[in-house]
């Protein structure tokens, strides 16, 4: 089961994980990660995420294909939201299933790193002082060097 969803609607990570897990066969491990909008400095009110429909899904599907080829996954799920999101809300989820835990963990980390740095999303932070586009960080770019 391979699924990529780019959607403005909230999702329930528990329900998504249970549905995903029930749909994979031959897996000895299922790994999941859910990212939430976080307020680092105490001033974030919300984050607005933009994307180009079609292009974004194709780019993420290509990342999932790479992960599947590299780790021979039993399944992969990527959900990424767009629109106006408040702090504490889920922004994205990655789940991977593989025969062995190392493959499932590595594939999930690979997808998270590439989603953070290469998926075509544009993020704007809305703070009490105004709005700012989020730039790529050195740490995010360095994380890609592992792969």
mmCIF file of N, CA, C and O in Angstrom, residues 21-115:
data_model
loop_
_atom_site.group_PDB
_atom_site.id
_atom_site.type_symbol
_atom_site.label_atom_id
_atom_site.label_comp_id
_atom_site.label_asym_id
_atom_site.label_seq_id
_atom_site.Cartn_x
_atom_site.Cartn_y
_atom_site.Cartn_z
ATOM 1 N N UNK A 21 -1.557 0.235 8.830
ATOM 2 C CA UNK A 21 -1.017 -1.028 9.344
ATOM 3 C C UNK A 21 -1.863 -2.219 8.905
ATOM 4 O O UNK A 21 -1.331 -3.289 8.585
ATOM 5 N N UNK A 22 -3.174 -2.039 8.889
ATOM 6 C CA UNK A 22 -4.066 -3.123 8.482
ATOM 7 C C UNK A 22 -3.937 -3.440 6.993
ATOM 8 O O UNK A 22 -4.259 -4.553 6.564
ATOM 9 N N UNK A 23 -3.445 -2.480 6.225
ATOM 10 C CA UNK A 23 -3.368 -2.657 4.773
ATOM 11 C C UNK A 23 -2.047 -3.172 4.246
ATOM 12 O O UNK A 23 -1.894 -3.349 3.036
ATOM 13 N N UNK A 24 -1.068 -3.392 5.117
ATOM 14 C CA UNK A 24 0.220 -3.896 4.650
ATOM 15 C C UNK A 24 0.364 -5.367 5.036
ATOM 16 O O UNK A 24 -0.099 -5.786 6.090
ATOM 17 N N UNK A 25 0.993 -6.122 4.155
ATOM 18 C CA UNK A 25 1.236 -7.529 4.475
ATOM 19 C C UNK A 25 2.717 -7.818 4.311
ATOM 20 O O UNK A 25 3.413 -7.169 3.540
ATOM 21 N N UNK A 26 3.190 -8.773 5.070
ATOM 22 C CA UNK A 26 4.591 -9.159 4.986
ATOM 23 C C UNK A 26 5.527 -8.247 5.752
ATOM 24 O O UNK A 26 6.743 -8.400 5.681
ATOM 25 N N UNK A 27 4.973 -7.298 6.494
ATOM 26 C CA UNK A 27 5.818 -6.361 7.228
ATOM 27 C C UNK A 27 6.101 -6.902 8.630
ATOM 28 O O UNK A 27 5.221 -7.444 9.285
ATOM 29 N N UNK A 28 7.336 -6.726 9.056
ATOM 30 C CA UNK A 28 7.712 -7.040 10.427
ATOM 31 C C UNK A 28 7.828 -5.784 11.261
ATOM 32 O O UNK A 28 7.995 -5.850 12.479
ATOM 33 N N UNK A 29 7.744 -4.622 10.596
ATOM 34 C CA UNK A 29 7.876 -3.352 11.312
ATOM 35 C C UNK A 29 7.054 -2.278 10.613
ATOM 36 O O UNK A 29 7.016 -2.218 9.388
ATOM 37 N N UNK A 30 6.416 -1.457 11.417
ATOM 38 C CA UNK A 30 5.722 -0.269 10.941
ATOM 39 C C UNK A 30 6.226 0.899 11.784
ATOM 40 O O UNK A 30 6.238 0.830 13.007
ATOM 41 N N UNK A 31 6.682 1.944 11.109
ATOM 42 C CA UNK A 31 7.202 3.135 11.774
ATOM 43 C C UNK A 31 6.363 4.317 11.325
ATOM 44 O O UNK A 31 6.022 4.425 10.143
ATOM 45 N N UNK A 32 6.045 5.212 12.279
ATOM 46 C CA UNK A 32 5.300 6.406 11.892
ATOM 47 C C UNK A 32 5.863 7.630 12.605
ATOM 48 O O UNK A 32 6.469 7.529 13.675
ATOM 49 N N UNK A 33 5.646 8.762 11.976
ATOM 50 C CA UNK A 33 6.042 10.053 12.525
ATOM 51 C C UNK A 33 4.950 11.047 12.165
ATOM 52 O O UNK A 33 4.490 11.081 11.016
ATOM 53 N N UNK A 34 4.545 11.844 13.130
ATOM 54 C CA UNK A 34 3.585 12.905 12.880
ATOM 55 C C UNK A 34 4.222 14.218 13.303
ATOM 56 O O UNK A 34 4.664 14.354 14.453
ATOM 57 N N UNK A 35 4.304 15.155 12.390
ATOM 58 C CA UNK A 35 4.836 16.477 12.693
ATOM 59 C C UNK A 35 3.703 17.433 13.015
ATOM 60 O O UNK A 35 2.632 17.359 12.407
ATOM 61 N N UNK A 36 3.937 18.318 13.974
ATOM 62 C CA UNK A 36 2.938 19.309 14.357
ATOM 63 C C UNK A 36 3.524 20.712 14.201
ATOM 64 O O UNK A 36 4.741 20.897 14.230
ATOM 65 N N UNK A 37 2.658 21.677 14.002
ATOM 66 C CA UNK A 37 3.084 23.068 13.923
ATOM 67 C C UNK A 37 3.548 23.468 15.322
ATOM 68 O O UNK A 37 2.780 23.383 16.277
ATOM 69 N N UNK A 38 4.801 23.862 15.431
ATOM 70 C CA UNK A 38 5.335 24.201 16.755
ATOM 71 C C UNK A 38 5.657 25.691 16.837
ATOM 72 O O UNK A 38 6.030 26.317 15.853
ATOM 73 N N UNK A 39 5.520 26.198 18.045
ATOM 74 C CA UNK A 39 5.822 27.590 18.330
ATOM 75 C C UNK A 39 7.161 27.631 19.055
ATOM 76 O O UNK A 39 7.242 27.305 20.232
ATOM 77 N N UNK A 40 8.216 27.989 18.344
ATOM 78 C CA UNK A 40 9.560 27.965 18.904
ATOM 79 C C UNK A 40 9.809 29.122 19.864
ATOM 80 O O UNK A 40 10.334 28.938 20.948
ATOM 81 N N UNK A 41 9.417 30.325 19.485
ATOM 82 C CA UNK A 41 9.752 31.513 20.279
ATOM 83 C C UNK A 41 8.583 32.100 21.060
ATOM 84 O O UNK A 41 8.705 33.191 21.613
ATOM 85 N N UNK A 42 7.450 31.438 21.082
ATOM 86 C CA UNK A 42 6.308 31.944 21.824
ATOM 87 C C UNK A 42 5.488 32.984 21.093
ATOM 88 O O UNK A 42 4.567 33.545 21.659
ATOM 89 N N UNK A 43 5.787 33.241 19.828
ATOM 90 C CA UNK A 43 5.057 34.276 19.100
ATOM 91 C C UNK A 43 4.320 33.787 17.874
ATOM 92 O O UNK A 43 3.658 34.573 17.203
ATOM 93 N N UNK A 44 4.420 32.485 17.569
ATOM 94 C CA UNK A 44 3.757 31.972 16.363
ATOM 95 C C UNK A 44 2.260 31.842 16.605
ATOM 96 O O UNK A 44 1.830 31.239 17.581
ATOM 97 N N UNK A 45 1.477 32.426 15.716
ATOM 98 C CA UNK A 45 0.024 32.299 15.796
ATOM 99 C C UNK A 45 -0.461 31.186 14.881
ATOM 100 O O UNK A 45 -1.364 30.449 15.233
ATOM 101 N N UNK A 46 0.145 31.091 13.695
ATOM 102 C CA UNK A 46 -0.276 30.097 12.704
ATOM 103 C C UNK A 46 0.792 29.994 11.620
ATOM 104 O O UNK A 46 1.702 30.817 11.551
ATOM 105 N N UNK A 47 0.645 28.973 10.794
ATOM 106 C CA UNK A 47 1.519 28.802 9.640
ATOM 107 C C UNK A 47 0.623 28.589 8.424
ATOM 108 O O UNK A 47 -0.349 27.837 8.490
ATOM 109 N N UNK A 48 0.945 29.282 7.350
ATOM 110 C CA UNK A 48 0.217 29.105 6.099
ATOM 111 C C UNK A 48 1.111 28.342 5.133
ATOM 112 O O UNK A 48 2.264 28.726 4.905
ATOM 113 N N UNK A 49 0.584 27.268 4.578
ATOM 114 C CA UNK A 49 1.353 26.422 3.669
ATOM 115 C C UNK A 49 0.693 26.454 2.303
ATOM 116 O O UNK A 49 -0.518 26.222 2.176
ATOM 117 N N UNK A 50 1.507 26.751 1.290
ATOM 118 C CA UNK A 50 1.034 26.787 -0.088
ATOM 119 C C UNK A 50 1.744 25.704 -0.885
ATOM 120 O O UNK A 50 2.846 25.265 -0.529
ATOM 121 N N UNK A 51 1.119 25.291 -1.987
ATOM 122 C CA UNK A 51 1.734 24.300 -2.878
ATOM 123 C C UNK A 51 1.075 24.429 -4.251
ATOM 124 O O UNK A 51 0.077 25.130 -4.417
ATOM 125 N N UNK A 52 1.674 23.743 -5.233
ATOM 126 C CA UNK A 52 1.079 23.655 -6.559
ATOM 127 C C UNK A 52 0.444 22.277 -6.686
ATOM 128 O O UNK A 52 1.166 21.266 -6.727
ATOM 129 N N UNK A 53 -0.891 22.208 -6.732
ATOM 130 C CA UNK A 53 -1.552 20.908 -6.863
ATOM 131 C C UNK A 53 -1.051 20.149 -8.085
ATOM 132 O O UNK A 53 -0.796 20.735 -9.127
ATOM 133 N N UNK A 54 -0.890 18.879 -7.925
ATOM 134 C CA UNK A 54 -0.371 18.036 -9.005
ATOM 135 C C UNK A 54 1.132 17.934 -8.935
ATOM 136 O O UNK A 54 1.682 16.840 -8.820
ATOM 137 N N UNK A 55 1.805 19.050 -8.997
ATOM 138 C CA UNK A 55 3.271 19.049 -8.921
ATOM 139 C C UNK A 55 3.748 18.519 -7.569
ATOM 140 O O UNK A 55 4.670 17.705 -7.499
ATOM 141 N N UNK A 56 3.131 18.971 -6.506
ATOM 142 C CA UNK A 56 3.553 18.562 -5.170
ATOM 143 C C UNK A 56 3.345 17.069 -4.972
ATOM 144 O O UNK A 56 4.243 16.366 -4.500
ATOM 145 N N UNK A 57 2.181 16.570 -5.350
ATOM 146 C CA UNK A 57 1.910 15.141 -5.202
ATOM 147 C C UNK A 57 2.881 14.297 -6.015
ATOM 148 O O UNK A 57 3.356 13.253 -5.539
ATOM 149 N N UNK A 58 3.184 14.726 -7.236
ATOM 150 C CA UNK A 58 4.144 13.981 -8.071
ATOM 151 C C UNK A 58 5.532 13.971 -7.446
ATOM 152 O O UNK A 58 6.223 12.950 -7.458
ATOM 153 N N UNK A 59 5.957 15.098 -6.894
ATOM 154 C CA UNK A 59 7.277 15.174 -6.263
ATOM 155 C C UNK A 59 7.351 14.239 -5.049
ATOM 156 O O UNK A 59 8.335 13.514 -4.869
ATOM 157 N N UNK A 60 6.318 14.249 -4.234
ATOM 158 C CA UNK A 60 6.309 13.374 -3.059
ATOM 159 C C UNK A 60 6.239 11.914 -3.483
ATOM 160 O O UNK A 60 6.933 11.058 -2.921
ATOM 161 N N UNK A 61 5.429 11.606 -4.488
ATOM 162 C CA UNK A 61 5.345 10.225 -4.980
ATOM 163 C C UNK A 61 6.712 9.757 -5.477
ATOM 164 O O UNK A 61 7.091 8.596 -5.273
ATOM 165 N N UNK A 62 7.475 10.638 -6.107
ATOM 166 C CA UNK A 62 8.832 10.284 -6.551
ATOM 167 C C UNK A 62 9.740 9.968 -5.381
ATOM 168 O O UNK A 62 10.552 9.037 -5.439
ATOM 169 N N UNK A 63 9.601 10.721 -4.287
ATOM 170 C CA UNK A 63 10.388 10.446 -3.078
ATOM 171 C C UNK A 63 10.008 9.087 -2.493
ATOM 172 O O UNK A 63 10.874 8.320 -2.059
ATOM 173 N N UNK A 64 8.724 8.801 -2.485
ATOM 174 C CA UNK A 64 8.248 7.512 -1.965
ATOM 175 C C UNK A 64 8.761 6.380 -2.855
ATOM 176 O O UNK A 64 9.191 5.333 -2.347
ATOM 177 N N UNK A 65 8.749 6.577 -4.166
ATOM 178 C CA UNK A 65 9.295 5.557 -5.083
ATOM 179 C C UNK A 65 10.766 5.286 -4.786
ATOM 180 O O UNK A 65 11.206 4.133 -4.781
ATOM 181 N N UNK A 66 11.536 6.352 -4.542
ATOM 182 C CA UNK A 66 12.956 6.166 -4.205
ATOM 183 C C UNK A 66 13.119 5.375 -2.914
ATOM 184 O O UNK A 66 13.960 4.472 -2.830
ATOM 185 N N UNK A 67 12.326 5.699 -1.911
ATOM 186 C CA UNK A 67 12.392 4.976 -0.638
ATOM 187 C C UNK A 67 12.011 3.516 -0.839
ATOM 188 O O UNK A 67 12.663 2.612 -0.301
ATOM 189 N N UNK A 68 10.978 3.273 -1.619
ATOM 190 C CA UNK A 68 10.523 1.905 -1.874
ATOM 191 C C UNK A 68 11.592 1.082 -2.587
ATOM 192 O O UNK A 68 11.835 -0.078 -2.243
ATOM 193 N N UNK A 69 12.241 1.676 -3.563
ATOM 194 C CA UNK A 69 13.313 0.977 -4.281
ATOM 195 C C UNK A 69 14.497 0.681 -3.369
ATOM 196 O O UNK A 69 15.098 -0.390 -3.441
ATOM 197 N N UNK A 70 14.825 1.617 -2.517
ATOM 198 C CA UNK A 70 16.005 1.469 -1.656
ATOM 199 C C UNK A 70 15.784 0.504 -0.492
ATOM 200 O O UNK A 70 16.691 -0.237 -0.122
ATOM 201 N N UNK A 71 14.574 0.511 0.091
ATOM 202 C CA UNK A 71 14.338 -0.299 1.288
ATOM 203 C C UNK A 71 13.301 -1.399 1.079
ATOM 204 O O UNK A 71 12.938 -2.077 2.033
ATOM 205 N N UNK A 72 12.819 -1.589 -0.136
ATOM 206 C CA UNK A 72 11.847 -2.641 -0.436
ATOM 207 C C UNK A 72 10.692 -2.641 0.569
ATOM 208 O O UNK A 72 10.452 -3.611 1.291
ATOM 209 N N UNK A 73 9.981 -1.563 0.589
ATOM 210 C CA UNK A 73 8.922 -1.361 1.563
ATOM 211 C C UNK A 73 7.693 -2.228 1.278
ATOM 212 O O UNK A 73 7.370 -2.499 0.127
ATOM 213 N N UNK A 74 7.016 -2.603 2.339
ATOM 214 C CA UNK A 74 5.720 -3.268 2.222
ATOM 215 C C UNK A 74 4.619 -2.227 2.038
ATOM 216 O O UNK A 74 3.524 -2.552 1.584
ATOM 217 N N UNK A 75 4.912 -0.991 2.424
ATOM 218 C CA UNK A 75 3.952 0.087 2.267
ATOM 219 C C UNK A 75 4.534 1.408 2.726
ATOM 220 O O UNK A 75 5.522 1.443 3.462
ATOM 221 N N UNK A 76 3.926 2.492 2.265
ATOM 222 C CA UNK A 76 4.334 3.839 2.681
ATOM 223 C C UNK A 76 3.117 4.756 2.604
ATOM 224 O O UNK A 76 2.291 4.630 1.697
ATOM 225 N N UNK A 77 3.043 5.642 3.578
ATOM 226 C CA UNK A 77 1.975 6.627 3.640
ATOM 227 C C UNK A 77 2.599 7.987 3.915
ATOM 228 O O UNK A 77 3.417 8.114 4.827
ATOM 229 N N UNK A 78 2.228 8.975 3.110
ATOM 230 C CA UNK A 78 2.636 10.356 3.366
ATOM 231 C C UNK A 78 1.388 11.218 3.285
ATOM 232 O O UNK A 78 0.658 11.180 2.287
ATOM 233 N N UNK A 79 1.149 11.954 4.356
ATOM 234 C CA UNK A 79 0.064 12.933 4.389
ATOM 235 C C UNK A 79 0.711 14.277 4.701
ATOM 236 O O UNK A 79 1.519 14.377 5.637
ATOM 237 N N UNK A 80 0.382 15.290 3.926
ATOM 238 C CA UNK A 80 0.890 16.635 4.210
ATOM 239 C C UNK A 80 -0.255 17.606 4.013
ATOM 240 O O UNK A 80 -0.933 17.587 2.994
ATOM 241 N N UNK A 81 -0.458 18.447 5.008
ATOM 242 C CA UNK A 81 -1.532 19.427 4.930
ATOM 243 C C UNK A 81 -1.048 20.730 4.310
ATOM 244 O O UNK A 81 0.143 21.003 4.259
ATOM 245 N N UNK A 82 -1.999 21.518 3.858
ATOM 246 C CA UNK A 82 -1.726 22.867 3.393
ATOM 247 C C UNK A 82 -2.860 23.767 3.861
ATOM 248 O O UNK A 82 -3.862 23.290 4.392
ATOM 249 N N UNK A 83 -2.670 25.058 3.687
ATOM 250 C CA UNK A 83 -3.650 26.016 4.159
ATOM 251 C C UNK A 83 -3.167 26.652 5.449
ATOM 252 O O UNK A 83 -1.974 26.630 5.760
ATOM 253 N N UNK A 84 -4.079 27.217 6.204
ATOM 254 C CA UNK A 84 -3.753 27.901 7.450
ATOM 255 C C UNK A 84 -3.843 26.909 8.602
ATOM 256 O O UNK A 84 -4.910 26.345 8.861
ATOM 257 N N UNK A 85 -2.727 26.686 9.295
ATOM 258 C CA UNK A 85 -2.656 25.729 10.396
ATOM 259 C C UNK A 85 -2.230 26.444 11.661
ATOM 260 O O UNK A 85 -1.273 27.220 11.654
ATOM 261 N N UNK A 86 -2.901 26.155 12.749
ATOM 262 C CA UNK A 86 -2.568 26.757 14.030
ATOM 263 C C UNK A 86 -1.533 25.908 14.761
ATOM 264 O O UNK A 86 -1.368 24.717 14.467
ATOM 265 N N UNK A 87 -0.842 26.516 15.724
ATOM 266 C CA UNK A 87 0.147 25.771 16.502
ATOM 267 C C UNK A 87 -0.528 24.587 17.180
ATOM 268 O O UNK A 87 -1.682 24.654 17.597
ATOM 269 N N UNK A 88 0.217 23.487 17.233
ATOM 270 C CA UNK A 88 -0.277 22.262 17.838
ATOM 271 C C UNK A 88 -1.022 21.355 16.888
ATOM 272 O O UNK A 88 -1.258 20.186 17.205
ATOM 273 N N UNK A 89 -1.386 21.849 15.709
ATOM 274 C CA UNK A 89 -2.109 21.004 14.756
ATOM 275 C C UNK A 89 -1.141 20.110 13.984
ATOM 276 O O UNK A 89 -0.026 20.532 13.661
ATOM 277 N N UNK A 90 -1.577 18.892 13.645
ATOM 278 C CA UNK A 90 -0.744 18.038 12.794
ATOM 279 C C UNK A 90 -0.554 18.679 11.423
ATOM 280 O O UNK A 90 -1.494 19.193 10.833
ATOM 281 N N UNK A 91 0.695 18.649 10.948
ATOM 282 C CA UNK A 91 1.011 19.221 9.643
ATOM 283 C C UNK A 91 1.320 18.123 8.629
ATOM 284 O O UNK A 91 1.024 18.256 7.450
ATOM 285 N N UNK A 92 1.913 17.032 9.111
ATOM 286 C CA UNK A 92 2.274 15.955 8.193
ATOM 287 C C UNK A 92 2.418 14.645 8.952
ATOM 288 O O UNK A 92 2.563 14.630 10.165
ATOM 289 N N UNK A 93 2.378 13.554 8.185
ATOM 290 C CA UNK A 93 2.573 12.217 8.751
ATOM 291 C C UNK A 93 3.276 11.363 7.711
ATOM 292 O O UNK A 93 2.974 11.436 6.521
ATOM 293 N N UNK A 94 4.221 10.574 8.192
ATOM 294 C CA UNK A 94 4.898 9.572 7.368
ATOM 295 C C UNK A 94 4.770 8.239 8.083
ATOM 296 O O UNK A 94 4.982 8.161 9.297
ATOM 297 N N UNK A 95 4.399 7.208 7.363
ATOM 298 C CA UNK A 95 4.405 5.848 7.909
ATOM 299 C C UNK A 95 5.051 4.944 6.871
ATOM 300 O O UNK A 95 4.804 5.083 5.671
ATOM 301 N N UNK A 96 5.902 4.053 7.337
ATOM 302 C CA UNK A 96 6.544 3.086 6.452
ATOM 303 C C UNK A 96 6.414 1.706 7.061
ATOM 304 O O UNK A 96 6.403 1.542 8.285
ATOM 305 N N UNK A 97 6.344 0.707 6.201
ATOM 306 C CA UNK A 97 6.294 -0.683 6.637
ATOM 307 C C UNK A 97 7.327 -1.455 5.834
ATOM 308 O O UNK A 97 7.478 -1.252 4.625
ATOM 309 N N UNK A 98 8.057 -2.324 6.525
ATOM 310 C CA UNK A 98 9.086 -3.138 5.866
ATOM 311 C C UNK A 98 9.227 -4.453 6.632
ATOM 312 O O UNK A 98 8.717 -4.603 7.749
ATOM 313 N N UNK A 99 9.941 -5.374 6.029
ATOM 314 C CA UNK A 99 10.152 -6.671 6.686
ATOM 315 C C UNK A 99 10.933 -6.513 7.979
ATOM 316 O O UNK A 99 10.722 -7.253 8.930
ATOM 317 N N UNK A 100 11.855 -5.537 8.018
ATOM 318 C CA UNK A 100 12.709 -5.363 9.182
ATOM 319 C C UNK A 100 12.667 -3.916 9.671
ATOM 320 O O UNK A 100 12.505 -2.985 8.885
ATOM 321 N N UNK A 101 12.870 -3.722 10.975
ATOM 322 C CA UNK A 101 12.732 -2.398 11.585
ATOM 323 C C UNK A 101 13.726 -1.379 11.058
ATOM 324 O O UNK A 101 13.379 -0.211 10.888
ATOM 325 N N UNK A 102 14.958 -1.784 10.801
ATOM 326 C CA UNK A 102 15.957 -0.820 10.325
ATOM 327 C C UNK A 102 15.500 -0.201 9.003
ATOM 328 O O UNK A 102 15.577 1.015 8.818
ATOM 329 N N UNK A 103 15.005 -1.032 8.103
ATOM 330 C CA UNK A 103 14.534 -0.521 6.809
ATOM 331 C C UNK A 103 13.350 0.428 7.003
ATOM 332 O O UNK A 103 13.281 1.489 6.373
ATOM 333 N N UNK A 104 12.426 0.075 7.885
ATOM 334 C CA UNK A 104 11.257 0.931 8.118
ATOM 335 C C UNK A 104 11.675 2.268 8.724
ATOM 336 O O UNK A 104 11.196 3.326 8.300
ATOM 337 N N UNK A 105 12.584 2.239 9.714
ATOM 338 C CA UNK A 105 13.061 3.484 10.330
ATOM 339 C C UNK A 105 13.819 4.346 9.319
ATOM 340 O O UNK A 105 13.591 5.555 9.222
ATOM 341 N N UNK A 106 14.745 3.740 8.584
ATOM 342 C CA UNK A 106 15.545 4.515 7.630
ATOM 343 C C UNK A 106 14.679 5.111 6.527
ATOM 344 O O UNK A 106 14.872 6.270 6.136
ATOM 345 N N UNK A 107 13.734 4.345 6.021
ATOM 346 C CA UNK A 107 12.855 4.863 4.967
ATOM 347 C C UNK A 107 12.021 6.030 5.491
ATOM 348 O O UNK A 107 11.843 7.035 4.796
ATOM 349 N N UNK A 108 11.535 5.913 6.719
ATOM 350 C CA UNK A 108 10.751 7.010 7.303
ATOM 351 C C UNK A 108 11.612 8.258 7.468
ATOM 352 O O UNK A 108 11.183 9.367 7.130
ATOM 353 N N UNK A 109 12.832 8.098 7.965
ATOM 354 C CA UNK A 109 13.725 9.249 8.133
ATOM 355 C C UNK A 109 14.073 9.880 6.787
ATOM 356 O O UNK A 109 14.109 11.110 6.655
ATOM 357 N N UNK A 110 14.340 9.052 5.797
ATOM 358 C CA UNK A 110 14.616 9.524 4.441
ATOM 359 C C UNK A 110 13.450 10.390 3.948
ATOM 360 O O UNK A 110 13.646 11.517 3.481
ATOM 361 N N UNK A 111 12.233 9.875 4.084
ATOM 362 C CA UNK A 111 11.070 10.620 3.607
ATOM 363 C C UNK A 111 10.877 11.911 4.385
ATOM 364 O O UNK A 111 10.581 12.957 3.801
ATOM 365 N N UNK A 112 11.068 11.872 5.696
ATOM 366 C CA UNK A 112 10.920 13.092 6.498
ATOM 367 C C UNK A 112 11.955 14.141 6.094
ATOM 368 O O UNK A 112 11.629 15.325 5.953
ATOM 369 N N UNK A 113 13.213 13.719 5.897
ATOM 370 C CA UNK A 113 14.256 14.664 5.499
ATOM 371 C C UNK A 113 13.957 15.277 4.143
ATOM 372 O O UNK A 113 14.113 16.484 3.944
ATOM 373 N N UNK A 114 13.525 14.459 3.202
ATOM 374 C CA UNK A 114 13.241 14.987 1.873
ATOM 375 C C UNK A 114 11.971 15.843 1.851
ATOM 376 O O UNK A 114 11.918 16.849 1.137
ATOM 377 N N UNK A 115 10.975 15.476 2.638
ATOM 378 C CA UNK A 115 9.775 16.322 2.723
ATOM 379 C C UNK A 115 10.126 17.692 3.276
ATOM 380 O O UNK A 115 9.646 18.713 2.798
#
